[in-house]
Amino acid sequence: MKTFQEFLNDLGARESGGNYKAFNKYGYAGKYQMGEMALVDSGYYTKKPAIYNNNWQGIFTGKDNIHSVQDFLNSPAAQEKAQIIFKRKQWGYLKSLGADKYSGKMINGYIITDSGLLAGAHLKGAGSVIKYLKSDGRGNQKDA
């Protein structure tokens, strides 16, 4: 069984090749390809109205001296901290929806794991994960 840090390392490798300065065509930033909503959840960003399209026209909170998307890209420490906070929050969302009760069950030929739940939530959100689980794997949405 992998540690949480190994999970994060694998996630960062998959999302950006481990590149803290990565910025993709959809506006996702950093090693973990975090968007506006993820940075709101981790306390680094606010946006009103809350329309999350990754155009980065909201306001950075100044947490950990991050005042812009460029500051975020230049701070591996902030990216690591933001991702840990975000994963804790995502786990709370998954638990509140009952997704954690599927851990260990077989769906669509795959054994559901806690790390798999978090990875799914990272890509499509906790709501999509529970839809997939409740549909017995028929509600499979793909990430861009």
PDB file of C-alpha atoms in Angstrom:
ATOM      1  CA  MET A   1       0.000   0.000   0.000  1.00  0.00           C
ATOM      2  CA  LYS A   2       1.335   3.428  -0.953  1.00  0.00           C
ATOM      3  CA  THR A   3       1.730   6.301   1.461  1.00  0.00           C
ATOM      4  CA  PHE A   4      -0.108   9.583   1.001  1.00  0.00           C
ATOM      5  CA  GLN A   5       3.182  11.188  -0.105  1.00  0.00           C
ATOM      6  CA  GLU A   6       3.668   8.461  -2.726  1.00  0.00           C
ATOM      7  CA  PHE A   7       0.113   9.109  -3.925  1.00  0.00           C
ATOM      8  CA  LEU A   8       0.899  12.831  -4.249  1.00  0.00           C
ATOM      9  CA  ASN A   9       4.139  12.076  -6.093  1.00  0.00           C
ATOM     10  CA  ASP A  10       2.277   9.833  -8.545  1.00  0.00           C
ATOM     11  CA  LEU A  11      -0.482  12.429  -8.994  1.00  0.00           C
ATOM     12  CA  GLY A  12       2.024  15.201  -9.698  1.00  0.00           C
ATOM     13  CA  ALA A  13       3.896  13.000 -12.158  1.00  0.00           C
ATOM     14  CA  ARG A  14       0.669  12.142 -13.979  1.00  0.00           C
ATOM     15  CA  GLU A  15      -0.647  15.703 -14.077  1.00  0.00           C
ATOM     16  CA  SER A  16       2.483  17.624 -15.088  1.00  0.00           C
ATOM     17  CA  GLY A  17       5.492  15.331 -15.103  1.00  0.00           C
ATOM     18  CA  GLY A  18       6.289  16.849 -11.692  1.00  0.00           C
ATOM     19  CA  ASN A  19       6.697  20.334 -13.194  1.00  0.00           C
ATOM     20  CA  TYR A  20       5.772  23.031 -10.674  1.00  0.00           C
ATOM     21  CA  LYS A  21       5.686  25.664 -13.445  1.00  0.00           C
ATOM     22  CA  ALA A  22       3.301  23.746 -15.728  1.00  0.00           C
ATOM     23  CA  PHE A  23       0.292  25.695 -17.007  1.00  0.00           C
ATOM     24  CA  ASN A  24      -2.022  23.979 -19.486  1.00  0.00           C
ATOM     25  CA  LYS A  25      -4.368  25.301 -22.173  1.00  0.00           C
ATOM     26  CA  TYR A  26      -7.358  24.913 -19.808  1.00  0.00           C
ATOM     27  CA  GLY A  27      -5.778  27.241 -17.234  1.00  0.00           C
ATOM     28  CA  TYR A  28      -4.758  24.566 -14.713  1.00  0.00           C
ATOM     29  CA  ALA A  29      -1.607  25.479 -12.834  1.00  0.00           C
ATOM     30  CA  GLY A  30       1.408  23.810 -11.298  1.00  0.00           C
ATOM     31  CA  LYS A  31       2.561  20.318 -10.494  1.00  0.00           C
ATOM     32  CA  TYR A  32      -0.954  19.146  -9.610  1.00  0.00           C
ATOM     33  CA  GLN A  33      -2.749  21.183 -12.300  1.00  0.00           C
ATOM     34  CA  MET A  34      -4.926  23.023  -9.814  1.00  0.00           C
ATOM     35  CA  GLY A  35      -7.742  25.271 -11.007  1.00  0.00           C
ATOM     36  CA  GLU A  36      -9.497  28.213  -9.448  1.00  0.00           C
ATOM     37  CA  MET A  37     -11.945  26.072  -7.490  1.00  0.00           C
ATOM     38  CA  ALA A  38      -9.137  24.002  -5.963  1.00  0.00           C
ATOM     39  CA  LEU A  39      -7.304  27.127  -4.871  1.00  0.00           C
ATOM     40  CA  VAL A  40     -10.507  28.531  -3.362  1.00  0.00           C
ATOM     41  CA  ASP A  41     -10.926  25.290  -1.396  1.00  0.00           C
ATOM     42  CA  SER A  42      -7.314  25.474  -0.219  1.00  0.00           C
ATOM     43  CA  GLY A  43      -7.619  29.125   0.861  1.00  0.00           C
ATOM     44  CA  TYR A  44      -5.339  30.765  -1.693  1.00  0.00           C
ATOM     45  CA  TYR A  45      -7.925  32.413  -3.963  1.00  0.00           C
ATOM     46  CA  THR A  46     -11.361  34.014  -4.052  1.00  0.00           C
ATOM     47  CA  LYS A  47     -13.626  34.794  -6.956  1.00  0.00           C
ATOM     48  CA  LYS A  48     -16.931  36.606  -7.183  1.00  0.00           C
ATOM     49  CA  PRO A  49     -19.120  35.700  -8.855  1.00  0.00           C
ATOM     50  CA  ALA A  50     -18.118  32.098  -8.220  1.00  0.00           C
ATOM     51  CA  ILE A  51     -17.828  31.132 -11.876  1.00  0.00           C
ATOM     52  CA  TYR A  52     -14.767  28.936 -12.099  1.00  0.00           C
ATOM     53  CA  ASN A  53     -13.370  28.997 -15.631  1.00  0.00           C
ATOM     54  CA  ASN A  54      -9.667  29.254 -14.784  1.00  0.00           C
ATOM     55  CA  ASN A  55      -9.272  32.712 -16.277  1.00  0.00           C
ATOM     56  CA  TRP A  56      -7.597  33.764 -12.988  1.00  0.00           C
ATOM     57  CA  GLN A  57      -9.464  37.070 -12.735  1.00  0.00           C
ATOM     58  CA  GLY A  58     -10.258  36.554  -9.059  1.00  0.00           C
ATOM     59  CA  ILE A  59      -8.166  37.660  -6.096  1.00  0.00           C
ATOM     60  CA  PHE A  60      -5.375  35.742  -4.433  1.00  0.00           C
ATOM     61  CA  THR A  61      -5.656  35.877  -0.652  1.00  0.00           C
ATOM     62  CA  GLY A  62      -1.946  36.399   0.046  1.00  0.00           C
ATOM     63  CA  LYS A  63      -1.745  33.113   1.946  1.00  0.00           C
ATOM     64  CA  ASP A  64       1.899  31.998   2.065  1.00  0.00           C
ATOM     65  CA  ASN A  65       2.769  35.186   0.142  1.00  0.00           C
ATOM     66  CA  ILE A  66       0.924  34.015  -2.994  1.00  0.00           C
ATOM     67  CA  HIS A  67      -0.571  37.054  -4.764  1.00  0.00           C
ATOM     68  CA  SER A  68      -0.828  35.805  -8.354  1.00  0.00           C
ATOM     69  CA  VAL A  69      -0.901  32.642 -10.428  1.00  0.00           C
ATOM     70  CA  GLN A  70       2.766  33.362 -11.255  1.00  0.00           C
ATOM     71  CA  ASP A  71       3.612  33.422  -7.524  1.00  0.00           C
ATOM     72  CA  PHE A  72       1.833  30.069  -7.200  1.00  0.00           C
ATOM     73  CA  LEU A  73       3.784  28.585 -10.117  1.00  0.00           C
ATOM     74  CA  ASN A  74       7.033  29.823  -8.549  1.00  0.00           C
ATOM     75  CA  SER A  75       6.335  28.275  -5.129  1.00  0.00           C
ATOM     76  CA  PRO A  76       6.690  24.500  -4.837  1.00  0.00           C
ATOM     77  CA  ALA A  77       6.056  24.800  -1.073  1.00  0.00           C
ATOM     78  CA  ALA A  78       2.710  26.571  -1.598  1.00  0.00           C
ATOM     79  CA  GLN A  79       1.694  24.047  -4.263  1.00  0.00           C
ATOM     80  CA  GLU A  80       2.431  21.129  -1.942  1.00  0.00           C
ATOM     81  CA  LYS A  81       0.589  22.765   0.947  1.00  0.00           C
ATOM     82  CA  ALA A  82      -2.390  23.697  -1.261  1.00  0.00           C
ATOM     83  CA  GLN A  83      -2.660  20.157  -2.600  1.00  0.00           C
ATOM     84  CA  ILE A  84      -2.628  18.612   0.887  1.00  0.00           C
ATOM     85  CA  ILE A  85      -5.331  21.029   2.070  1.00  0.00           C
ATOM     86  CA  PHE A  86      -7.341  20.347  -1.090  1.00  0.00           C
ATOM     87  CA  LYS A  87      -7.086  16.567  -0.735  1.00  0.00           C
ATOM     88  CA  ARG A  88      -8.282  16.771   2.892  1.00  0.00           C
ATOM     89  CA  LYS A  89     -11.225  18.870   1.757  1.00  0.00           C
ATOM     90  CA  GLN A  90     -11.979  16.474  -1.121  1.00  0.00           C
ATOM     91  CA  TRP A  91     -11.899  13.536   1.276  1.00  0.00           C
ATOM     92  CA  GLY A  92     -14.456  15.362   3.419  1.00  0.00           C
ATOM     93  CA  TYR A  93     -16.671  15.865   0.351  1.00  0.00           C
ATOM     94  CA  LEU A  94     -16.335  12.189  -0.600  1.00  0.00           C
ATOM     95  CA  LYS A  95     -17.217  11.071   2.932  1.00  0.00           C
ATOM     96  CA  SER A  96     -20.203  13.396   3.133  1.00  0.00           C
ATOM     97  CA  LEU A  97     -21.543  11.796  -0.061  1.00  0.00           C
ATOM     98  CA  GLY A  98     -20.894   8.263   1.224  1.00  0.00           C
ATOM     99  CA  ALA A  99     -18.235   7.474  -1.386  1.00  0.00           C
ATOM    100  CA  ASP A 100     -15.859   6.135   1.274  1.00  0.00           C
ATOM    101  CA  LYS A 101     -18.297   3.253   1.904  1.00  0.00           C
ATOM    102  CA  TYR A 102     -17.425   1.896  -1.555  1.00  0.00           C
ATOM    103  CA  SER A 103     -13.756   1.407  -0.684  1.00  0.00           C
ATOM    104  CA  GLY A 104     -12.853  -2.275  -1.109  1.00  0.00           C
ATOM    105  CA  LYS A 105     -15.818  -3.001  -3.403  1.00  0.00           C
ATOM    106  CA  MET A 106     -15.452  -4.208  -6.982  1.00  0.00           C
ATOM    107  CA  ILE A 107     -16.981  -1.957  -9.646  1.00  0.00           C
ATOM    108  CA  ASN A 108     -16.492  -2.402 -13.365  1.00  0.00           C
ATOM    109  CA  GLY A 109     -13.699  -4.889 -12.703  1.00  0.00           C
ATOM    110  CA  TYR A 110     -11.768  -2.517 -10.432  1.00  0.00           C
ATOM    111  CA  ILE A 111     -11.358  -2.619  -6.673  1.00  0.00           C
ATOM    112  CA  ILE A 112     -12.264   0.801  -5.299  1.00  0.00           C
ATOM    113  CA  THR A 113      -9.554   2.269  -3.067  1.00  0.00           C
ATOM    114  CA  ASP A 114      -9.310   5.456  -1.036  1.00  0.00           C
ATOM    115  CA  SER A 115      -6.563   6.721  -3.339  1.00  0.00           C
ATOM    116  CA  GLY A 116      -8.714   5.875  -6.364  1.00  0.00           C
ATOM    117  CA  LEU A 117     -11.577   7.884  -4.868  1.00  0.00           C
ATOM    118  CA  LEU A 118      -9.265  10.854  -4.328  1.00  0.00           C
ATOM    119  CA  ALA A 119      -7.809  10.548  -7.823  1.00  0.00           C
ATOM    120  CA  GLY A 120     -11.297  10.490  -9.322  1.00  0.00           C
ATOM    121  CA  ALA A 121     -12.301  13.519  -7.269  1.00  0.00           C
ATOM    122  CA  HIS A 122      -9.147  15.315  -8.403  1.00  0.00           C
ATOM    123  CA  LEU A 123     -10.154  14.858 -12.040  1.00  0.00           C
ATOM    124  CA  LYS A 124     -13.933  15.200 -11.997  1.00  0.00           C
ATOM    125  CA  GLY A 125     -15.008  16.192  -8.488  1.00  0.00           C
ATOM    126  CA  ALA A 126     -16.618  14.262  -5.643  1.00  0.00           C
ATOM    127  CA  GLY A 127     -20.082  14.538  -7.209  1.00  0.00           C
ATOM    128  CA  SER A 128     -18.972  12.731 -10.352  1.00  0.00           C
ATOM    129  CA  VAL A 129     -17.252  10.057  -8.276  1.00  0.00           C
ATOM    130  CA  ILE A 130     -20.427   9.228  -6.338  1.00  0.00           C
ATOM    131  CA  LYS A 131     -22.462   9.182  -9.563  1.00  0.00           C
ATOM    132  CA  TYR A 132     -20.002   6.664 -10.991  1.00  0.00           C
ATOM    133  CA  LEU A 133     -20.142   4.523  -7.857  1.00  0.00           C
ATOM    134  CA  LYS A 134     -23.928   4.597  -7.550  1.00  0.00           C
ATOM    135  CA  SER A 135     -24.324   3.722 -11.245  1.00  0.00           C
ATOM    136  CA  ASP A 136     -22.127   0.641 -10.745  1.00  0.00           C
ATOM    137  CA  GLY A 137     -19.589   2.094 -13.154  1.00  0.00           C
ATOM    138  CA  ARG A 138     -21.981   3.061 -15.928  1.00  0.00           C
ATOM    139  CA  GLY A 139     -21.665   6.806 -15.310  1.00  0.00           C
ATOM    140  CA  ASN A 140     -18.052   6.973 -16.417  1.00  0.00           C
ATOM    141  CA  GLN A 141     -17.130  10.570 -17.254  1.00  0.00           C
ATOM    142  CA  LYS A 142     -13.780  11.219 -18.867  1.00  0.00           C
ATOM    143  CA  ASP A 143     -11.421  14.012 -17.976  1.00  0.00           C
ATOM    144  CA  ALA A 144     -10.336  16.427 -20.714  1.00  0.00           C
TER     145      ALA A 144
END
